[in-house]
Coordinates of N, CA and C in Angstrom, one line a residue:
M1 N 0.8 -1.3 -0.3 CA 0.0 0.0 0.1 C 0.9 1.2 0.0
A2 N 0.3 2.2 -0.5 CA 1.1 3.6 -0.6 C 1.2 4.1 0.9
N3 N 2.3 4.9 1.0 CA 2.4 5.6 2.5 C 1.5 6.3 2.6
T4 N 1.2 7.4 1.6 CA 0.3 8.4 1.8 C -1.0 8.3 0.9
A5 N -2.1 8.7 1.5 CA -3.4 8.4 1.0 C -3.7 9.6 -0.2
T6 N -3.4 9.4 -1.5 CA -3.8 10.5 -2.3 C -4.3 9.6 -3.8
G7 N -4.9 10.4 -4.6 CA -5.6 10.0 -5.7 C -6.5 8.7 -5.5
L8 N -6.1 7.6 -6.3 CA -7.0 6.3 -6.2 C -7.0 5.7 -4.7
D9 N -5.8 5.5 -4.2 CA -5.8 4.9 -2.9 C -6.6 5.6 -1.9
E10 N -6.9 7.1 -1.9 CA -7.7 7.8 -0.8 C -9.2 7.5 -1.4
Q11 N -9.4 7.4 -2.8 CA -10.7 7.1 -3.1 C -11.2 5.8 -2.6
I12 N -10.4 4.8 -2.9 CA -10.6 3.4 -2.4 C -10.9 3.4 -0.9
L13 N -10.0 4.1 -0.1 CA -10.2 4.1 1.5 C -11.7 4.6 1.8
E14 N -11.9 6.0 1.1 CA -13.4 6.4 1.4 C -14.4 5.6 1.1
T15 N -14.3 5.0 -0.1 CA -15.6 4.2 -0.7 C -15.6 2.9 0.1
A16 N -14.5 2.3 0.3 CA -14.4 1.0 1.2 C -15.1 1.3 2.5
K17 N -14.6 2.5 3.1 CA -15.1 2.6 4.4 C -16.7 2.9 4.5
D18 N -17.3 3.4 3.5 CA -18.7 3.5 3.4 C -19.2 2.1 3.5
L19 N -18.8 1.5 2.3 CA -19.3 0.2 2.2 C -19.1 -0.8 3.5
F20 N -18.0 -0.9 4.2 CA -17.9 -1.6 5.3 C -18.9 -1.0 6.5
I21 N -19.0 0.2 6.6 CA -20.1 0.5 7.7 C -21.4 0.2 7.1
N22 N -21.8 0.2 6.1 CA -23.3 -0.1 5.6 C -23.4 -1.8 5.7
K23 N -22.3 -2.6 5.1 CA -22.5 -3.9 5.0 C -21.8 -4.7 6.1
G24 N -20.8 -4.2 6.7 CA -19.9 -4.8 7.7 C -18.8 -5.8 6.9
Y25 N -17.9 -6.2 7.7 CA -16.7 -7.0 7.2 C -17.1 -8.0 6.3
H26 N -17.9 -9.1 6.9 CA -18.1 -10.3 6.2 C -19.2 -10.0 5.1
G27 N -19.9 -8.9 5.1 CA -20.8 -8.8 4.1 C -20.5 -7.8 2.7
L28 N -19.1 -7.7 2.7 CA -18.5 -7.0 1.7 C -17.4 -7.7 1.2
S29 N -17.3 -7.8 -0.4 CA -16.3 -8.5 -1.0 C -15.4 -7.3 -1.9
M30 N -14.1 -8.0 -2.1 CA -13.4 -7.0 -3.0 C -13.9 -6.5 -4.3
R31 N -14.6 -7.5 -4.8 CA -15.3 -7.3 -6.1 C -16.5 -6.1 -5.9
E32 N -17.1 -6.3 -4.8 CA -18.1 -5.1 -4.8 C -17.4 -3.6 -4.6
I33 N -16.3 -3.7 -3.7 CA -15.5 -2.5 -3.6 C -15.2 -2.1 -5.1
S34 N -14.3 -3.0 -5.8 CA -14.0 -2.5 -7.1 C -15.0 -2.1 -8.0
D35 N -16.2 -2.7 -8.0 CA -17.4 -2.1 -8.7 C -17.9 -0.9 -8.4
A36 N -17.9 -0.7 -7.1 CA -18.4 0.7 -6.6 C -17.6 2.0 -7.0
L37 N -16.2 1.5 -7.1 CA -15.0 2.5 -7.7 C -15.2 2.4 -9.1
D38 N -15.5 1.5 -9.8 CA -15.6 1.1 -11.1 C -14.0 1.2 -11.6
V39 N -13.4 0.4 -10.8 CA -12.0 -0.2 -11.3 C -12.0 -1.5 -11.1
S40 N -10.8 -2.3 -11.9 CA -10.7 -3.5 -12.0 C -10.2 -3.9 -10.3
K41 N -10.5 -5.3 -10.4 CA -10.0 -5.8 -9.0 C -8.5 -6.0 -8.9
A42 N -7.9 -5.9 -10.0 CA -6.5 -5.9 -10.1 C -5.8 -4.5 -9.7
A43 N -6.6 -3.4 -10.1 CA -6.2 -2.1 -9.5 C -6.4 -1.9 -7.9
L44 N -7.4 -2.6 -7.7 CA -7.8 -2.7 -6.1 C -6.6 -3.2 -5.3
Y45 N -6.2 -4.4 -5.9 CA -5.3 -5.4 -5.3 C -3.7 -4.6 -5.3
Y46 N -3.7 -3.8 -6.4 CA -2.4 -2.9 -6.3 C -2.2 -2.2 -5.4
Y47 N -3.2 -1.7 -4.6 CA -3.0 -0.9 -3.3 C -3.1 -1.8 -2.2
F48 N -4.0 -2.7 -2.0 CA -4.2 -3.5 -1.1 C -4.3 -5.1 -1.2
K49 N -3.4 -5.7 -0.5 CA -3.1 -7.1 -1.0 C -4.5 -8.1 -0.7
D50 N -5.2 -7.7 0.3 CA -6.7 -8.3 0.5 C -7.5 -7.3 1.4
K51 N -8.7 -7.9 1.7 CA -9.8 -7.2 2.2 C -9.4 -6.7 3.7
E52 N -8.7 -7.7 4.4 CA -8.2 -7.4 5.6 C -7.3 -6.3 5.8
E53 N -6.3 -6.2 4.9 CA -5.4 -5.2 4.6 C -6.1 -3.8 4.5
L54 N -7.0 -3.8 3.6 CA -7.9 -2.5 3.4 C -8.5 -2.0 4.7
F55 N -9.1 -2.8 5.1 CA -10.1 -2.7 6.5 C -8.9 -1.9 7.5
L56 N -7.9 -2.6 7.7 CA -7.1 -2.2 8.5 C -6.5 -0.9 8.2
A57 N -6.3 -0.5 7.0 CA -5.8 0.6 6.5 C -6.9 1.9 6.9
I58 N -8.1 1.5 6.5 CA -9.3 2.4 7.0 C -9.2 2.8 8.5
L59 N -8.9 1.8 9.5 CA -8.9 1.9 10.6 C -7.7 2.8 11.1
K60 N -6.6 2.5 10.4 CA -5.6 3.4 11.0 C -5.7 4.8 10.6
V61 N -6.1 5.0 9.2 CA -6.3 6.5 8.9 C -7.0 7.2 10.0
Y62 N -8.2 6.5 10.6 CA -9.1 7.1 11.6 C -8.2 7.3 12.8
L63 N -7.5 6.1 13.1 CA -6.6 6.3 14.4 C -5.5 7.4 14.2
D64 N -5.1 7.6 13.2 CA -4.1 8.7 12.9 C -4.5 10.1 13.3
D65 N -5.8 10.1 12.6 CA -6.6 11.5 12.8 C -7.1 11.6 14.3
M66 N -7.5 10.6 14.9 CA -7.7 10.7 16.6 C -6.3 11.1 17.2
S67 N -5.5 10.2 16.8 CA -4.2 10.6 17.7 C -3.8 12.1 17.6
E68 N -3.6 12.6 16.4 CA -3.6 14.1 16.2 C -4.2 14.9 16.8
A69 N -5.7 14.6 17.0 CA -6.7 15.4 17.7 C -6.2 15.5 19.3
L70 N -6.0 14.1 19.7 CA -5.7 14.1 20.8 C -4.3 14.6 21.5
D71 N -3.2 14.7 20.6 CA -2.0 15.5 20.8 C -2.4 16.9 21.1
R72 N -3.5 17.4 20.0 CA -3.6 18.8 20.1 C -4.4 19.1 21.6
I73 N -5.2 18.2 21.9 CA -5.9 18.5 22.9 C -5.0 18.5 24.3
Q74 N -4.1 17.6 24.2 CA -3.3 17.5 25.4 C -2.2 18.5 25.5
S75 N -2.0 19.1 24.3 CA -1.0 20.3 24.5 C -1.9 21.6 25.0
E76 N -3.0 21.6 25.0 CA -4.0 22.9 25.6 C -3.5 23.0 26.8
A77 N -3.3 24.3 27.2 CA -3.2 24.7 28.7 C -4.5 24.8 29.4
A78 N -5.2 23.7 29.4 CA -6.6 23.7 30.0 C -6.6 22.6 31.1
P79 N -7.4 22.7 31.9 CA -7.7 21.8 32.9 C -7.9 20.4 32.3
R80 N -7.5 19.4 33.0 CA -7.9 17.9 32.4 C -9.2 17.7 32.1
R81 N -10.1 18.4 32.9 CA -11.7 18.3 32.7 C -11.9 18.8 31.3
E82 N -11.6 19.8 31.1 CA -11.9 20.5 30.0 C -11.3 19.9 28.7
Q83 N -10.0 19.2 28.8 CA -9.5 18.4 27.8 C -10.5 17.0 27.4
I84 N -10.9 16.4 28.6 CA -12.0 15.4 28.2 C -13.2 15.8 27.6
R85 N -13.4 17.1 28.1 CA -14.6 17.6 27.3 C -14.5 18.0 25.9
H86 N -13.3 18.5 25.6 CA -12.7 18.7 24.1 C -12.7 17.5 23.4
F87 N -12.4 16.2 24.0 CA -12.3 15.1 23.2 C -13.4 14.5 22.8
I88 N -14.5 14.7 24.0 CA -15.9 14.3 23.7 C -16.6 15.2 22.4
E89 N -16.3 16.4 22.6 CA -16.6 17.3 21.5 C -16.0 16.9 20.2
Y90 N -14.9 16.7 20.1 CA -14.2 16.2 18.8 C -14.8 15.2 18.3
V91 N -15.1 14.1 18.9 CA -15.4 13.0 18.7 C -17.0 12.8 18.0
L92 N -17.9 13.5 19.0 CA -19.0 13.5 18.8 C -19.7 14.5 17.7
A93 N -18.8 15.4 17.4 CA -19.1 16.7 16.5 C -18.8 16.1 15.0
Q94 N -18.2 15.1 14.9 CA -17.9 14.5 13.6 C -19.0 14.3 12.8
P95 N -19.1 14.2 11.6 CA -20.2 13.7 10.9 C -20.4 12.1 11.0
S96 N -21.7 11.7 11.0 CA -21.9 10.1 11.6 C -21.0 9.3 10.7
K97 N -20.6 9.4 9.6 CA -19.8 8.5 9.1 C -18.4 8.3 9.5
Q98 N -18.0 9.4 10.1 CA -16.6 9.4 10.9 C -16.9 8.7 12.1
R99 N -17.9 8.9 12.9 CA -18.1 8.3 14.2 C -18.5 6.9 14.0
A100 N -19.2 6.4 12.8 CA -19.4 5.2 12.7 C -18.1 4.3 12.4
T101 N -17.0 4.9 12.1 CA -15.7 4.1 12.1 C -15.2 3.5 13.1
I102 N -15.7 4.2 14.7 CA -15.2 3.7 15.8 C -16.1 2.4 16.0
R103 N -17.4 2.7 15.7 CA -18.2 1.3 16.0 C -17.7 0.4 15.0
L104 N -17.4 0.6 13.7 CA -17.0 -0.4 12.9 C -15.8 -1.2 13.4
A105 N -14.9 -0.5 13.9 CA -13.7 -1.0 14.5 C -14.1 -2.1 15.6
S106 N -14.8 -1.6 16.6 CA -15.3 -2.4 17.8 C -16.0 -3.6 17.2
Q107 N -16.9 -3.5 16.5 CA -17.9 -4.5 16.0 C -17.2 -5.6 15.0
E108 N -16.4 -5.1 14.1 CA -15.9 -5.9 13.1 C -14.6 -6.4 13.2
I109 N -13.9 -6.0 14.2 CA -12.4 -6.4 14.3 C -12.3 -8.0 14.7
V110 N -13.3 -8.5 15.3 CA -13.5 -10.0 15.6 C -13.3 -11.0 14.3
H111 N -13.7 -10.3 13.3 CA -13.4 -11.0 12.0 C -12.1 -11.1 11.5
L112 N -11.2 -10.4 11.9 CA -9.9 -10.7 11.5 C -9.1 -11.5 12.0
T113 N -7.9 -11.9 11.2 CA -7.0 -12.9 11.8 C -6.5 -12.6 13.3
P114 N -5.9 -13.3 14.1 CA -5.4 -13.0 15.2 C -4.3 -12.1 15.2
K115 N -3.4 -12.2 14.1 CA -2.3 -11.3 14.0 C -2.9 -9.9 13.6
A116 N -3.8 -9.9 12.9 CA -4.3 -8.5 12.6 C -5.1 -7.7 13.7
R117 N -5.8 -8.7 14.5 CA -6.3 -8.0 15.7 C -5.2 -7.6 16.7
K118 N -4.3 -8.4 16.9 CA -3.2 -7.8 17.8 C -2.5 -6.5 17.2
A119 N -2.3 -6.6 16.0 CA -1.5 -5.2 15.6 C -2.6 -4.1 15.6
F120 N -3.8 -4.5 15.4 CA -4.9 -3.3 15.6 C -5.0 -2.8 17.2
A121 N -5.0 -3.7 18.0 CA -5.1 -3.5 19.5 C -3.9 -2.8 19.9
A122 N -2.6 -2.9 19.3 CA -1.7 -2.3 19.8 C -1.8 -0.8 19.2
L123 N -2.0 -0.5 18.0 CA -2.4 0.7 17.4 C -3.3 1.5 18.3
Y124 N -4.5 0.8 18.5 CA -5.7 1.4 19.3 C -5.1 1.9 20.6
R125 N -4.4 1.2 21.1 CA -3.9 1.5 22.4 C -3.1 2.7 22.5
E126 N -2.1 2.7 21.6 CA -1.0 3.7 21.4 C -1.8 5.0 21.1
K127 N -2.6 5.0 20.0 CA -2.9 6.3 19.3 C -4.4 6.9 19.9
F128 N -5.0 5.9 20.6 CA -6.2 6.4 21.2 C -6.5 6.2 22.6
V129 N -6.8 5.0 23.1 CA -7.1 4.6 24.5 C -6.0 5.1 25.3
G130 N -4.7 5.0 25.1 CA -3.6 5.3 25.8 C -3.6 6.6 26.1
K131 N -4.0 7.5 25.0 CA -3.8 9.0 25.2 C -5.0 9.4 26.1
V132 N -6.1 8.9 26.1 CA -7.2 9.2 26.8 C -7.0 8.9 28.3
Q133 N -6.3 7.6 28.5 CA -5.8 7.4 29.7 C -5.0 8.2 30.4
S134 N -3.8 9.0 29.6 CA -3.1 9.8 29.9 C -3.9 11.1 30.5
I135 N -4.7 11.6 30.1 CA -5.4 12.8 30.3 C -6.2 12.4 31.6
L136 N -6.6 11.3 31.7 CA -7.4 11.0 33.0 C -6.5 10.7 34.2
Q137 N -5.3 9.9 33.8 CA -4.3 9.9 35.1 C -3.7 11.4 35.3
Q138 N -3.5 12.3 34.4 CA -2.9 13.6 34.8 C -3.9 14.3 35.6
G139 N -5.2 14.2 35.3 CA -6.1 14.7 36.2 C -6.4 14.2 37.6
M140 N -6.2 12.8 37.8 CA -6.2 12.2 39.0 C -5.0 12.6 39.7
D141 N -3.7 12.7 39.2 CA -2.5 13.2 39.6 C -2.6 14.6 40.2
G142 N -3.4 15.3 39.6 CA -3.4 16.8 39.8 C -4.6 17.1 40.6
G143 N -5.2 16.1 41.2 CA -6.3 16.4 42.3 C -7.6 16.7 41.5
E144 N -7.8 16.7 40.3 CA -8.9 17.3 39.5 C -10.0 16.2 39.4
F145 N -9.6 15.1 39.5 CA -10.5 13.8 39.4 C -10.3 12.9 40.5
R146 N -11.3 12.3 40.9 CA -11.2 11.3 42.2 C -10.2 10.1 41.8
E147 N -9.9 9.4 42.7 CA -9.3 8.1 42.2 C -10.0 7.0 41.5
I148 N -9.8 6.8 40.4 CA -10.6 5.9 39.6 C -9.9 4.9 39.0
E149 N -10.4 3.9 38.5 CA -9.8 2.8 38.0 C -9.7 3.3 36.3
I150 N -8.4 3.8 35.9 CA -8.2 4.2 34.4 C -8.8 3.6 33.3
E151 N -8.7 2.3 33.3 CA -9.2 1.6 32.1 C -10.8 1.4 32.2
V152 N -11.1 1.1 33.4 CA -12.7 1.4 33.6 C -13.3 2.8 33.0
A153 N -12.6 3.7 33.5 CA -13.1 5.1 33.0 C -13.1 5.2 31.7
V154 N -12.1 4.7 31.0 CA -12.1 5.0 29.5 C -12.9 4.2 28.8
W155 N -13.4 3.1 29.3 CA -14.3 2.1 28.8 C -15.8 2.7 29.0
A156 N -16.1 3.3 30.1 CA -17.3 3.8 30.5 C -17.6 5.2 29.7
L157 N -16.2 5.9 29.4 CA -16.3 7.1 28.5 C -16.8 6.8 27.0
L158 N -16.0 5.8 26.5 CA -16.3 5.3 25.3 C -17.8 4.5 25.1
G159 N -18.3 3.9 26.2 CA -19.6 3.3 26.4 C -20.6 4.6 26.5
I160 N -20.4 5.7 27.0 CA -21.3 6.6 27.0 C -21.4 7.3 25.5
M161 N -20.5 7.2 24.8 CA -20.5 7.6 23.8 C -21.1 6.8 22.5
F162 N -20.9 5.6 22.6 CA -21.2 4.4 21.5 C -22.5 5.0 21.1
P163 N -23.6 4.7 21.7 CA -24.8 4.9 20.9 C -24.8 6.1 19.6
Y164 N -23.9 7.1 19.9 CA -24.0 8.1 19.1 C -23.1 7.7 17.8
F165 N -22.4 6.3 17.8 CA -21.6 6.2 16.6 C -22.6 5.4 15.7
Y166 N -23.9 5.5 15.9 CA -24.9 4.9 15.0 C -25.3 6.0 14.0
P167 N -25.7 6.0 12.6 CA -26.0 7.3 12.1 C -27.6 7.6 12.4
T168 N -28.3 6.6 12.9 CA -29.6 7.1 13.1 C -29.9 7.8 14.3
H169 N -29.1 8.5 15.0 CA -29.2 9.7 15.9 C -29.2 10.9 15.4
S170 N -28.5 11.1 14.0 CA -28.4 12.2 13.4 C -28.3 12.4 12.0
G171 N -28.8 11.2 11.5 CA -28.5 11.1 9.9 C -26.9 11.5 9.6
D172 N -26.6 12.2 8.6 CA -25.3 12.5 8.3 C -24.6 13.7 9.0
A173 N -25.5 14.4 9.7 CA -25.0 15.5 10.4 C -24.1 15.3 11.6
P174 N -23.4 16.1 12.2 CA -23.0 16.3 13.5 C -24.2 16.3 14.3
L175 N -23.8 15.7 15.7 CA -24.8 15.9 16.6 C -25.0 17.3 17.1
P176 N -26.1 17.5 17.6 CA -26.4 19.0 18.1 C -25.5 19.1 19.2
N177 N -25.0 20.3 19.4 CA -23.9 20.8 20.6 C -24.6 20.5 22.0
E178 N -26.0 20.7 21.8 CA -26.7 20.5 23.4 C -26.5 19.0 23.7
V179 N -26.6 18.0 22.8 CA -26.5 16.7 23.2 C -25.1 16.3 23.5
I180 N -23.8 16.8 22.9 CA -22.6 16.8 23.2 C -22.3 17.1 24.3
Q181 N -22.7 18.3 24.6 CA -22.4 19.0 26.1 C -23.1 18.2 27.3
E182 N -24.4 17.7 27.0 CA -24.9 16.7 28.0 C -24.1 15.4 28.2
V183 N -23.6 14.9 27.3 CA -23.0 13.6 27.2 C -21.7 13.9 28.1
A184 N -20.9 15.1 27.9 CA -19.8 15.3 28.4 C -20.1 15.9 29.9
T185 N -21.1 16.4 30.2 CA -21.3 16.7 31.6 C -21.6 15.4 32.5
I186 N -22.5 14.5 31.8 CA -22.9 13.4 32.6 C -21.7 12.7 32.9
F187 N -20.8 12.6 32.0 CA -19.5 11.5 32.0 C -18.6 12.6 33.1
L188 N -18.4 13.9 33.2 CA -17.6 14.5 33.8 C -17.9 14.6 35.2
N189 N -19.3 14.7 35.5 CA -19.6 15.0 36.9 C -19.7 13.4 37.6
G190 N -19.5 12.5 36.9 CA -19.4 11.1 37.5 C -17.7 11.1 37.9
I191 N -16.9 11.6 37.5 CA -15.5 11.6 37.8 C -14.7 12.8 38.5
C192 N -15.5 13.8 38.5 CA -14.7 15.1 39.0 C -14.9 15.1 40.6
K193 N -14.0 15.7 41.3 CA -14.4 15.8 42.7 C -15.5 17.0 42.8

C-alpha cells in the first residue's frame, strides 16, 4: 500500500469505508468495492493485498486522525476536565460516517486474523486509548479527578458515547451541541471531585 493516501488509494479508502459501515466486514467483497469504484480488482489489489489489509488501513487512517486530535487536546493549557470535554466534542461533532468508524472497529475487528487483531489492538492503545488514559491519569495526579480505575473510566467514556456512533441519531449531520455537552457533563460529573 502507498504510504500516503492520495488519488485512487484515497478514493478506495473512502468508498470502502462507506461500504464496510453499511455492509460489515463479512458482508462485503473486494469485487463489490472494485465495482463501486468502477476499477478492476487488479487495480484494487495493487494498493491493498486483501480485504483485511484494506480494512486495517481504513481504521489506521481514523486512528491517526484521532491521535493528532488527542495530541492537540493534550497540548492545551486547559484543565484535564476541559481536555476530556474537548475530546468528547471532537468525537461527537464529527459527521456520523466518521463516528461510525469507531463502531466499525469495535464490532468488526473480531472477523480479522489473530495477527491483525493484535496489530490493531496495539495501534488502538497507542494512538487512542492510551492518550485518553493519560489525560485521566494527569487529572487524578493533579487532584482534578477522584481516584478511579483508569481503564474502567476509558471504557465508561467510550460506552457513554457509543450509541452516537450509529447514524440513526443524527443522519449524516454532526450531533447537536446540546447533546454533546450533555454527554460530556454526565461523564465528567461522575469522575470529578
